[in-house]
Structure formats: structure tokens, C-alpha cells
CSV table of C-alpha atoms in Angstrom, one decimal:
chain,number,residue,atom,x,y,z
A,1,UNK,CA,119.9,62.3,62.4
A,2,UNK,CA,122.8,65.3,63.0
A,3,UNK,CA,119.8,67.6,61.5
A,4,UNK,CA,117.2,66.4,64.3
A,5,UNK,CA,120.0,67.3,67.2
A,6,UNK,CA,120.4,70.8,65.5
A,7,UNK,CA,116.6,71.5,65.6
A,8,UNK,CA,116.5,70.5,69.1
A,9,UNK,CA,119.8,72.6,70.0
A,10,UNK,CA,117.8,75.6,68.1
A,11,UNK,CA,114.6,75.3,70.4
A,12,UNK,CA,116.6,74.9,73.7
A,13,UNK,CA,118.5,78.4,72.6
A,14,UNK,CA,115.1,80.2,71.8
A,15,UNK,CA,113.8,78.7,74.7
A,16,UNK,CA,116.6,79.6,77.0
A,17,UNK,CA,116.5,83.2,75.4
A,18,UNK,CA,112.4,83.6,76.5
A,19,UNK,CA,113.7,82.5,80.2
A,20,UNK,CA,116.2,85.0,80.4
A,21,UNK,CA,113.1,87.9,79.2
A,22,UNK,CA,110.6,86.1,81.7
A,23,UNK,CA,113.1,86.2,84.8
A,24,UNK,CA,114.2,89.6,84.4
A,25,UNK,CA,110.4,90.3,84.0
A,26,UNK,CA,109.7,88.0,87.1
A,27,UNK,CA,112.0,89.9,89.2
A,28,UNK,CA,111.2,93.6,87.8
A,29,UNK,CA,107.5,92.7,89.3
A,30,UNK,CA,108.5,91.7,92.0
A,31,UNK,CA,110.7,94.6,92.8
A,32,UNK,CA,107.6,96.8,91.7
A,33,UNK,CA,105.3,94.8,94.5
A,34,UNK,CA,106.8,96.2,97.7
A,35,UNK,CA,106.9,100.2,96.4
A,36,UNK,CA,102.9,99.3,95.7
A,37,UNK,CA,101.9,98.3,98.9
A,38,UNK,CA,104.0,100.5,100.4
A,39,UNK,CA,101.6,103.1,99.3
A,40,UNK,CA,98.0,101.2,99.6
A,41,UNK,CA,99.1,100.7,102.9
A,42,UNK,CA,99.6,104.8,103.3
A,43,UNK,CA,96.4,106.1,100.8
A,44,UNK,CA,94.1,103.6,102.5
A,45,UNK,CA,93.8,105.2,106.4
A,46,UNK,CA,93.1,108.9,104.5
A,47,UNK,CA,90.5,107.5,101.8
A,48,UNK,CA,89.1,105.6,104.7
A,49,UNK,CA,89.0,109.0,107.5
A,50,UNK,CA,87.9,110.9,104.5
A,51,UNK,CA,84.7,108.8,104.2
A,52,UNK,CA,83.9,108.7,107.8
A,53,UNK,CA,84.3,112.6,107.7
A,54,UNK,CA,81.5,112.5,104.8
A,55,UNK,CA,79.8,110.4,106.9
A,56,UNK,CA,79.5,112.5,109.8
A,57,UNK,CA,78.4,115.6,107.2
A,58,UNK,CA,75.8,113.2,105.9
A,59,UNK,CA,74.8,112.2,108.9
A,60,UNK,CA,74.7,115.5,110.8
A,61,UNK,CA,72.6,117.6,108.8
A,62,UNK,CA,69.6,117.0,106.5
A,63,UNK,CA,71.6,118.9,103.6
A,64,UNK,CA,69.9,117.1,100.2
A,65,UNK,CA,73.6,116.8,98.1
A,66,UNK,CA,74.7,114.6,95.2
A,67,UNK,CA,77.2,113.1,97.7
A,68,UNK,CA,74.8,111.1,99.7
A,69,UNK,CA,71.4,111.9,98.2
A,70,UNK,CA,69.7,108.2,96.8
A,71,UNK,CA,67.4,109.2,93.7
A,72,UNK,CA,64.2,108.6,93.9
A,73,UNK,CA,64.3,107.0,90.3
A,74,UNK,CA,68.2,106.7,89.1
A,75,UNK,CA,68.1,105.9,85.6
A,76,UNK,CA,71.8,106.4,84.5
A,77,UNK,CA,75.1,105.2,86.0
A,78,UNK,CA,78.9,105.3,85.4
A,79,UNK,CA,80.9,102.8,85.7
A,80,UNK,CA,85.1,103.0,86.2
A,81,UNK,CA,87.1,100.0,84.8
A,82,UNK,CA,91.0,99.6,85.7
A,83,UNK,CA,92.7,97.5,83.8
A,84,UNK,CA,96.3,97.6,82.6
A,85,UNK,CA,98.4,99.0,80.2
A,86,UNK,CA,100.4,96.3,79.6
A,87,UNK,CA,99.9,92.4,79.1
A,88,UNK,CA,101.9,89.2,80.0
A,89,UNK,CA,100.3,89.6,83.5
A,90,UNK,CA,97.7,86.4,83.1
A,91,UNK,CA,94.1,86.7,83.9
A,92,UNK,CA,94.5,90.2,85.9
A,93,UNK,CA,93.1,92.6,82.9
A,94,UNK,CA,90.5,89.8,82.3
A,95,UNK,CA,89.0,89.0,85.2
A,96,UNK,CA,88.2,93.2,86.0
A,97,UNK,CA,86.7,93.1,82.5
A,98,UNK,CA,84.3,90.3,83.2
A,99,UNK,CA,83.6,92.0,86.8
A,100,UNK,CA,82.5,95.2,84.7
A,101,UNK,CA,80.3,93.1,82.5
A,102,UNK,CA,78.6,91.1,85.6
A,103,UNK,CA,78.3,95.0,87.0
A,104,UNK,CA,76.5,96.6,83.8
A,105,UNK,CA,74.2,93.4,83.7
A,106,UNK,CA,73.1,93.8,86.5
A,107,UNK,CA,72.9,98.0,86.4
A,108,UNK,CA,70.8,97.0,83.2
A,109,UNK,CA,68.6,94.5,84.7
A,110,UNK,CA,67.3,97.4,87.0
A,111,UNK,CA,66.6,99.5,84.1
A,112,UNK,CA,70.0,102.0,84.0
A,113,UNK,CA,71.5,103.2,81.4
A,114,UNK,CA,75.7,103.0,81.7
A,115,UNK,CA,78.3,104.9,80.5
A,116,UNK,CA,81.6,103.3,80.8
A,117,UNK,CA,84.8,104.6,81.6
A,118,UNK,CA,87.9,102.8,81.2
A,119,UNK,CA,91.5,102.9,82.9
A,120,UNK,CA,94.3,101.0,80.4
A,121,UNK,CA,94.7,100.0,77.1
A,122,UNK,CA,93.9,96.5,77.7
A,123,UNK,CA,90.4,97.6,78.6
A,124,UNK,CA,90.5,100.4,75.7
A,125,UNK,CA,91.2,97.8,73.3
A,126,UNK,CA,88.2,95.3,74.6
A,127,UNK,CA,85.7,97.5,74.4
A,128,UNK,CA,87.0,99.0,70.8
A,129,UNK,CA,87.1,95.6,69.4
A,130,UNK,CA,83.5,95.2,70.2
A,131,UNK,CA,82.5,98.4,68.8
A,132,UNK,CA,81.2,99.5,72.9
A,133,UNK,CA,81.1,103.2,73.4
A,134,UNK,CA,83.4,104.7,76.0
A,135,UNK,CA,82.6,107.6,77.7
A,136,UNK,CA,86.3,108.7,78.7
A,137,UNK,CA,88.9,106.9,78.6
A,138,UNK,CA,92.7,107.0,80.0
A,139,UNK,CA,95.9,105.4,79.8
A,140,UNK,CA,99.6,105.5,79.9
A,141,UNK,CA,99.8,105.5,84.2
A,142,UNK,CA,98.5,101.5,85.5
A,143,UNK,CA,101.7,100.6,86.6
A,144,UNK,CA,103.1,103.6,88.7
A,145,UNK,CA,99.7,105.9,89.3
A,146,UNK,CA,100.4,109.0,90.5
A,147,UNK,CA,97.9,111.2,92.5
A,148,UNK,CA,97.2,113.6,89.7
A,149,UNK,CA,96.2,110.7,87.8
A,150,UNK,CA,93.4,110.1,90.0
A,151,UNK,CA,92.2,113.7,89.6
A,152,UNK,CA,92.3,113.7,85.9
A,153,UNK,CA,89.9,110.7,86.5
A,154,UNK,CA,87.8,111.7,89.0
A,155,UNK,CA,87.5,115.4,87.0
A,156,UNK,CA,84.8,113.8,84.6
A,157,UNK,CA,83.1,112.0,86.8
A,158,UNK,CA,82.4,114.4,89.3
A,159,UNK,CA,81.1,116.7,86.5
A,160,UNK,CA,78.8,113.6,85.1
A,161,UNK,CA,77.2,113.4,89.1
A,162,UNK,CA,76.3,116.9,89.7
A,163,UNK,CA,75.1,117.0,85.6
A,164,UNK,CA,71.2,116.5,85.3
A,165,UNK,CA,70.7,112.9,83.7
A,166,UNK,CA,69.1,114.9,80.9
A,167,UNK,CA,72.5,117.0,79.9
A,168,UNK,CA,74.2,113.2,80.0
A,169,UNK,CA,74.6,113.3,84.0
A,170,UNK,CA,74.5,110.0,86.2
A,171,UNK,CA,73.0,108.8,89.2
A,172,UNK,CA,74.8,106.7,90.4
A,173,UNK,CA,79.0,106.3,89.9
A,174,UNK,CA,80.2,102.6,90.3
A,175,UNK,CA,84.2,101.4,89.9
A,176,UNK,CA,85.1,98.2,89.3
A,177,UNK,CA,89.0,97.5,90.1
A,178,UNK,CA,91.6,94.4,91.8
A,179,UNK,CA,91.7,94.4,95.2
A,180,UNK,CA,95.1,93.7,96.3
A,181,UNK,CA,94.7,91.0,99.4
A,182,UNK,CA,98.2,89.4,99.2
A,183,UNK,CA,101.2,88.4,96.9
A,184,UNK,CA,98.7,85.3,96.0
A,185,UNK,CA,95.7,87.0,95.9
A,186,UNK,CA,93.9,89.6,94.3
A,187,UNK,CA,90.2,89.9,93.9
A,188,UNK,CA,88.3,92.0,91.4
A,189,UNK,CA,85.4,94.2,93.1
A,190,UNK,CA,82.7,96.5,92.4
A,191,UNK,CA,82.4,99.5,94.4
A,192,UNK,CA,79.8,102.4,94.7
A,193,UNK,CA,81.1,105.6,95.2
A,194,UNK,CA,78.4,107.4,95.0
A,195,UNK,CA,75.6,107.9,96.5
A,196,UNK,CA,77.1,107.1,99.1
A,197,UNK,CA,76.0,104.2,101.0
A,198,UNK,CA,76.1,103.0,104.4
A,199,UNK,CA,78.1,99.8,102.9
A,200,UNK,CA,81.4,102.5,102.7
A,201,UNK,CA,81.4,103.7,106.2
A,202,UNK,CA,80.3,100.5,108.0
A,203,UNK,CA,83.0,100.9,110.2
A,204,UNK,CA,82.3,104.6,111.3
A,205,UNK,CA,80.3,105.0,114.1
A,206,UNK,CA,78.2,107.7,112.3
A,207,UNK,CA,77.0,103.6,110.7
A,208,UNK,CA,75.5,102.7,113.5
A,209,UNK,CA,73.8,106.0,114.6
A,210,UNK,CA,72.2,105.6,110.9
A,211,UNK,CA,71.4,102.4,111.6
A,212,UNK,CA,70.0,102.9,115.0
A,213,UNK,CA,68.8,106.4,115.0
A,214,UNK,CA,66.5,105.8,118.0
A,215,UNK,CA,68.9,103.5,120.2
A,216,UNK,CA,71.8,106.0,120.1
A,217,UNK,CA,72.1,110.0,120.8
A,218,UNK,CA,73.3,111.5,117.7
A,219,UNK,CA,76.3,114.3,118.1
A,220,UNK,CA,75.4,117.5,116.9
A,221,UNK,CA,77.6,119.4,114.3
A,222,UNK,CA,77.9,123.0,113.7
A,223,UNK,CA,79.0,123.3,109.4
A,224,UNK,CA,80.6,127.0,108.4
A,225,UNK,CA,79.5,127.8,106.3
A,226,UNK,CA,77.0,125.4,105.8
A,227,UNK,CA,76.5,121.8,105.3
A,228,UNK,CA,76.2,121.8,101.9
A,229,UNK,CA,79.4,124.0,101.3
A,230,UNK,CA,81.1,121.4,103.3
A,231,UNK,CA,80.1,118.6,100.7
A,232,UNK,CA,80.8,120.5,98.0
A,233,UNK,CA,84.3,120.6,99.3
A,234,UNK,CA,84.5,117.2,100.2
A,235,UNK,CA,82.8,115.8,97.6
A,236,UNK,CA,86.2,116.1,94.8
A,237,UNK,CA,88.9,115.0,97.8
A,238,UNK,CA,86.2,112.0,98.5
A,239,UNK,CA,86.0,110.5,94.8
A,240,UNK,CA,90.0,111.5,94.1
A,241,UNK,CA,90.8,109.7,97.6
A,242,UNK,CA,88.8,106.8,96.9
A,243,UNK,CA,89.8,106.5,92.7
A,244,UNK,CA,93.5,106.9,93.9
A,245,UNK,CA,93.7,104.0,96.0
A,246,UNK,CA,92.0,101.7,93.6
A,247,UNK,CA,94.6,102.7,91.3
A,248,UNK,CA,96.8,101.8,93.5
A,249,UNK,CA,95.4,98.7,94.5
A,250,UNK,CA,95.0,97.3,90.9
A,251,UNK,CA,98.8,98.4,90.0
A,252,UNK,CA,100.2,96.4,93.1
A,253,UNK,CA,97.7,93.3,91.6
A,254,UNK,CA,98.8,93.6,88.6
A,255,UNK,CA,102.5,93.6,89.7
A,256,UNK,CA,101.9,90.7,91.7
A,257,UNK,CA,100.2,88.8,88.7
A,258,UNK,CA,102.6,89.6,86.5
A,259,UNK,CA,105.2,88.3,88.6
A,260,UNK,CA,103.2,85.0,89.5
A,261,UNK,CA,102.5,84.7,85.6
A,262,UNK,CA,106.4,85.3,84.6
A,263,UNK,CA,107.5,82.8,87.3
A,264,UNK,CA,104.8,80.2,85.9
A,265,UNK,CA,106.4,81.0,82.3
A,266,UNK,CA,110.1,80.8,83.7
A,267,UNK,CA,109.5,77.4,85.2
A,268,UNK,CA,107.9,76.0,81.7
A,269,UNK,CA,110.7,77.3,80.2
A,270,UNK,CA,112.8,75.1,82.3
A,271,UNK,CA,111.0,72.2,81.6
A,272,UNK,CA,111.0,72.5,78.3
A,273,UNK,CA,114.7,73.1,78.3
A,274,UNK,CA,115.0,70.0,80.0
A,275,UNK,CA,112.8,67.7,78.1
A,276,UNK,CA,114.2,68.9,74.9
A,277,UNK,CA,117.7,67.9,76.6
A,278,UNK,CA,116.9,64.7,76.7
A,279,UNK,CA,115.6,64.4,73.4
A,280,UNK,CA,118.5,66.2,71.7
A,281,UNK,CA,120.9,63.2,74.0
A,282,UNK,CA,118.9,60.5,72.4
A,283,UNK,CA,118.8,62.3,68.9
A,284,UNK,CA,123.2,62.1,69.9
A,285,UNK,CA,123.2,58.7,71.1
A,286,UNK,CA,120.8,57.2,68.3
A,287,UNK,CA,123.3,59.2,65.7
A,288,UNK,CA,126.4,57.7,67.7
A,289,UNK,CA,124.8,54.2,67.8
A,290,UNK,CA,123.9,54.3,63.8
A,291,UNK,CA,127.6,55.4,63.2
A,292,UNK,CA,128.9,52.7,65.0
A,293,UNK,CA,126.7,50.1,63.0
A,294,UNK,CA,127.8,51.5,59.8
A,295,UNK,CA,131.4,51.0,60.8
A,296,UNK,CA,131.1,47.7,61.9
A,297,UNK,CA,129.2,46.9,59.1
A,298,UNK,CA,132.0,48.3,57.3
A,299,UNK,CA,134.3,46.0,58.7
A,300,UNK,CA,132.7,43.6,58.6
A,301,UNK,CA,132.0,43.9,54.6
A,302,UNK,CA,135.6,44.3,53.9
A,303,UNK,CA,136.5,41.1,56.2
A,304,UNK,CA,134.0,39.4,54.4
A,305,UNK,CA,135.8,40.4,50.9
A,306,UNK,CA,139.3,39.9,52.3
A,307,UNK,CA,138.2,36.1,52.9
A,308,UNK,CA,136.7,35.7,49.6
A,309,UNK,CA,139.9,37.0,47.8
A,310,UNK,CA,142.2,34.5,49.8
């Protein structure tokens, strides 16, 4: 029985040892968490005036660009996946995955051809497991994205939109990434970024006057040096802008589910710790309760033998 309470003593060490790692994990996110939204809060109002100034470009001129141009027949789009680097952070890496998959479905379904890009190992390592083709790939920044991150992404795939579909150029550029909504929520979305459509600037009023061309006096523009200059300029900042802030977005939900999934761990720890307590006291207090038997047994034996000699 002494060998059953030192297996149980073992356990509740190793155990205690995993919720000592899980805590300091569990705080480390959480610490993380407030620096994250700290800065969707500041990169969403720019991504979000950026696109109302595309708007107003697109809206005020009949330039034909890339930017906001529909094809008459796309037949190839990207699609952006962020994932993390790291694991441990429960279904966060996951659930963007399967939101990719529902998206190129779909992009399939309408007769598109995708090329995948992919943000983080975890989603490097899903695709290379099924043998999947990746167009580009990058990782090493999920966590604490920088700005120049978002440019080495958006580099490729600004070169893939303006490419002709025959010289492996896309159509369309789709991004699929976690919307942080709150410390308990976070939703994984699909996003176009291009063409753009009137779904990204619903909240412009350049929207509306789409919308309602002959219910509303559009304003006119003068472009220098021209319209389509213009877009060409803003057509980098707009995709940067808008890839930066998803980065963003998925680090703070991944902080936030690696925090929620360490805290779950930490209090299964505890629970464990404390059912293996009790069985390691009952291992003690059967062990205690045989010893006593066997010493009054014992005793008894040896009164027993006494009386017989007398």
C-alpha cells in the first residue's frame, strides 16, 4: 500500500509542476492581450479612412483599375490564412483553418481556381501534412506583428492582382483571419480585399451614392495626376492597411485564447491535484488501518500463546 501513496505523491508533483507552466502561460497572455488591442484599437480608424478614401477615388471617376474593377469572368483567387505560430492556444489555429476550407469550397464551387497563402506555422504545417500547395508562405511574427510584416505580405499579393491570370495572376484576393470581438470572443471571418466591394465601405457615404446614384448628387473630384495614378498609389497602403490590422486582430485572439485555454488547463490541474489528494489520504489511511490490524493481530497471537503456555 506505501507504493500506491508514492505513485499518487508522484502525479500530484508532475501535476503541480504543469500548473506552475500553465499559470505563468495564463498570465503572459494575458499580459500580451491589453498591448493587442491597444493597437487594433489605433490601426482600425486608418485602415478604415483609408478605404473610404479608395472609395471616393472609385466612386469619383470611371478610372477601370485592379483596385475596384469586378471581372467580367474571375477565374483565379488568393486566399490569406493567419494562423499562429505557436500552439497550446485551443481551437484558435483550427477554427481559421476550417474558415479557409469553407472559403475555397465555395471559391471552387463558382469555378475559381485558389492559390493559398498562409500566415504561421500551424497553418504551414496543415497544409504540408496534406501534401496542399502553398503559394507563399510566412512565419516567425503571429504573436507581436509588426507593420513591416504586413508589407512583406501584402508584397506578393499585390504583384499576384495586377499579374494577368495567365502569368499566375488572381482575380480576386480573399483573407481569412480571427476577429477579435472581446476577451471571450473571437470569430473567424472571411474578408475580400479586393475588388473592392461596396460590403468594405458600407459605412462611407460614397456607399450610398453607389447605391443610390440617382437619389443623391454625387461630389465631384479633381485627381492629379489622374485617377488612376491615385490608385496606384493607394492601392499598396490599402491592402498593407487592411493585412496589418488582421494581423493584429488574430494576434490579440489568439492571446486571448491562449489565455482562456491555459486558465481552463490551470483549473484541471487543480482538480486533479485535489482528487488525487484524496486518494493518496485514503491510500495513507487504508495503510495506517492495515498496520494497526496487523499489530493487533500481533497481540493478540502472542496473548493467545502466552495463555496456552500457562
Amino acid at each position: 500500500m506505501g507504493a500506491q501513496v508514492r505513485v499518487y505523491k508522484r502525479r500530484i508533483r508532475s501535476v503541480s509542476s504543469t500548473k506552475k507552466i500553465t499559470k505563468a502561460m495564463e498570465m503572459i497572455a494575458a499580459s500580451r492581450i491589453v498591448k493587442a488591442q491597444r493597437q487594433v484599437a489605433a490601426s482600425t480608424p486608418y485602415a478604415d479612412e483609408l478605404t473610404r478614401a479608395v472609395a471616393a477615388v472609385a466612386t469619383g471617376s470611371n478610372t477601370q483599375h485592379p483596385l475596384t474593377t469586378e471581372s467580367d469572368n474571375p477565374t483565379r483567387a488568393a486566399v490569406l490564412l493567419v494562423t499562429s505560430d505557436r500552439g497550446l492556444a485551443g481551437g484558435y489555429s483550427s477554427n481559421a483553418i476550417k474558415a479557409a476550407e469553407r472559403l475555397t469550397d465555395r471559391l471552387r464551387a463558382e469555378g475559381k481556381e485558389v492559390d493559398t497563402y498562409v500566415v504561421g506555422r500551424k497553418g504551414v504545417a496543415y497544409y504540408n501534412f496534406r501534401n496542399r500547395k502553398i503559394a507563399r508562405s510566412w512565419t516567425g511574427f503571429t504573436d507581436r506583428p509588426e507593420y513591416s510584416d504586413a508589407k512583406a505580405v501584402a508584397g506578393p499579393l499585390i504583384e499576384a492582382v495586377l499579374a494577368d491570370t495567365a502569368d499566375g495572376g488572381v482575380d480576386e484576393l480573399h483573407i481569412v483571419f480571427t476577429e477579435f470581438v472581446s476577451m471571450i470572443t473571437q470569430n473567424p471571418v472571411d474578408k475580400r480585399l479586393l475588388p473592392l466591394s461596396l460590403d468594405e465601405v458600407r459605412d462611407s457615404g460614397e456607399a450610398e451614392a453607389v447605391e443610390r446614384k440617382e437619389q443623391r448628387i454625387l461630389p465631384l473630384y479633381d485627381f492629379e495626376p489622374s485617377a488612376e495614378d491615385v490608385l496606384d498609389a493607394l492601392l499598396p497602403r490599402y491592402v498593407e492597411s487592411r493585412i496589418y490590422n488582421a494581423l493584429l486582430q488574430s494576434s490579440a485572439s489568439e492571446h486571448a485564447a491562449r489565455r482562456r485555454a491555459m486558465k481552463s488547463a490551470t483549473d484541471n490541474a487543480e482538480e486533479l491535484i485535489k482528487s488525487l489528494t484524496r486518494l493518496a489520504n485514503q491510500a495513507r489511511q487504508a495503510d495506517i488501518t492495515q498496520e494497526i490490524s496487523e499489530i493487533v493481530g500481533g497481540a493478540s497471537a502472542l496473548a493467545d500463546a502466552s495463555a496456552g503456555s500457562d
